[in-house]
């Protein structure tokens, strides 16, 4: 079974959102280990996608560090996947790095796709309008960003996976994927799988200010933050607000949704039970989260 997960190398560290998707990917493998003798997990380092957004000075920095960022991100992704995999499943899993900038087939496929995609198809994608609306000072809408979904389709076609794992925010970009694959097969007489399954994680990871976690909002827990900074961010996360002596409601707790997206399922269950069955404040839940997240983060920082 072939599974694809992509990362844009905009820095040398994966972020909490990546960890959440990789947790879901590992959970999928655990739950479906009886369906396949082996799982080939392709970690796609999307170098050219990293150049589609940001200021020119940022793009220059990313380009200069293509190789280094890719190595760090791949290593962290491998460690994260293995962290969530069941021990009896690990020997079934092969994890393969695909560096985009070294793959001629992707560029060849990209050019072919460009010439069978209409202008109206590509400009109707809502992500384009949303990004344009939120452009920062000195930032501009690049031709690369406009054609982001086409390059993404070329990435996918080059691997021809059975499953793709993405964040929910990528669904608009993938809306035309199957149509492009059908057209690609028809025009160029190829045999790419037209029934690739897209698995988008439902977890919306909240930031410590209550909004969706995003670099744009500056509310992200970074794995390369200093420990004291991470602890401070955890401490100010909003909870359900129950007082001592009252039972909590974890479904109304912003911090719980962070836990659900990141922690192992058995720890999440402990937090659910503690919140709903004990009359105490949220300090212990945050301590449980801190213990597990620091254990994972420390393994990602040093290798």
JSON list of N, CA and C in Angstrom, two decimals, residues 5 38 90 147 234 259 270 272 279-280:
[
{"chain": "A", "resi": 5, "resn": "UNK", "atom": "N", "xyz": [2.51, 11.72, 1.95]},
{"chain": "A", "resi": 5, "resn": "UNK", "atom": "CA", "xyz": [2.36, 12.88, 2.82]},
{"chain": "A", "resi": 5, "resn": "UNK", "atom": "C", "xyz": [3.39, 13.91, 2.41]},
{"chain": "A", "resi": 38, "resn": "UNK", "atom": "N", "xyz": [2.87, -4.81, 3.47]},
{"chain": "A", "resi": 38, "resn": "UNK", "atom": "CA", "xyz": [3.81, -3.70, 3.66]},
{"chain": "A", "resi": 38, "resn": "UNK", "atom": "C", "xyz": [3.14, -2.37, 3.33]},
{"chain": "A", "resi": 90, "resn": "UNK", "atom": "N", "xyz": [5.56, -1.81, 13.00]},
{"chain": "A", "resi": 90, "resn": "UNK", "atom": "CA", "xyz": [6.72, -1.06, 12.52]},
{"chain": "A", "resi": 90, "resn": "UNK", "atom": "C", "xyz": [7.53, -1.79, 11.45]},
{"chain": "A", "resi": 147, "resn": "UNK", "atom": "N", "xyz": [-0.62, 28.43, -9.69]},
{"chain": "A", "resi": 147, "resn": "UNK", "atom": "CA", "xyz": [-0.55, 27.07, -10.26]},
{"chain": "A", "resi": 147, "resn": "UNK", "atom": "C", "xyz": [-0.19, 26.01, -9.22]},
{"chain": "A", "resi": 234, "resn": "UNK", "atom": "N", "xyz": [1.49, 26.72, 26.81]},
{"chain": "A", "resi": 234, "resn": "UNK", "atom": "CA", "xyz": [0.55, 25.73, 27.33]},
{"chain": "A", "resi": 234, "resn": "UNK", "atom": "C", "xyz": [-0.27, 26.31, 28.49]},
{"chain": "A", "resi": 259, "resn": "UNK", "atom": "N", "xyz": [-4.95, 18.61, 22.68]},
{"chain": "A", "resi": 259, "resn": "UNK", "atom": "CA", "xyz": [-4.54, 17.29, 23.17]},
{"chain": "A", "resi": 259, "resn": "UNK", "atom": "C", "xyz": [-4.98, 16.19, 22.21]},
{"chain": "A", "resi": 270, "resn": "UNK", "atom": "N", "xyz": [-7.31, 9.26, 29.09]},
{"chain": "A", "resi": 270, "resn": "UNK", "atom": "CA", "xyz": [-7.06, 9.62, 30.49]},
{"chain": "A", "resi": 270, "resn": "UNK", "atom": "C", "xyz": [-7.56, 11.02, 30.79]},
{"chain": "A", "resi": 272, "resn": "UNK", "atom": "N", "xyz": [-9.86, 12.73, 29.16]},
{"chain": "A", "resi": 272, "resn": "UNK", "atom": "CA", "xyz": [-11.32, 12.74, 29.11]},
{"chain": "A", "resi": 272, "resn": "UNK", "atom": "C", "xyz": [-11.91, 12.26, 30.44]},
{"chain": "A", "resi": 279, "resn": "UNK", "atom": "N", "xyz": [-13.40, 16.40, 40.33]},
{"chain": "A", "resi": 279, "resn": "UNK", "atom": "CA", "xyz": [-13.72, 17.79, 40.64]},
{"chain": "A", "resi": 279, "resn": "UNK", "atom": "C", "xyz": [-12.43, 18.55, 40.91]},
{"chain": "A", "resi": 280, "resn": "UNK", "atom": "N", "xyz": [-11.76, 18.95, 39.85]},
{"chain": "A", "resi": 280, "resn": "UNK", "atom": "CA", "xyz": [-10.48, 19.63, 40.01]},
{"chain": "A", "resi": 280, "resn": "UNK", "atom": "C", "xyz": [-10.27, 20.60, 38.87]}
]
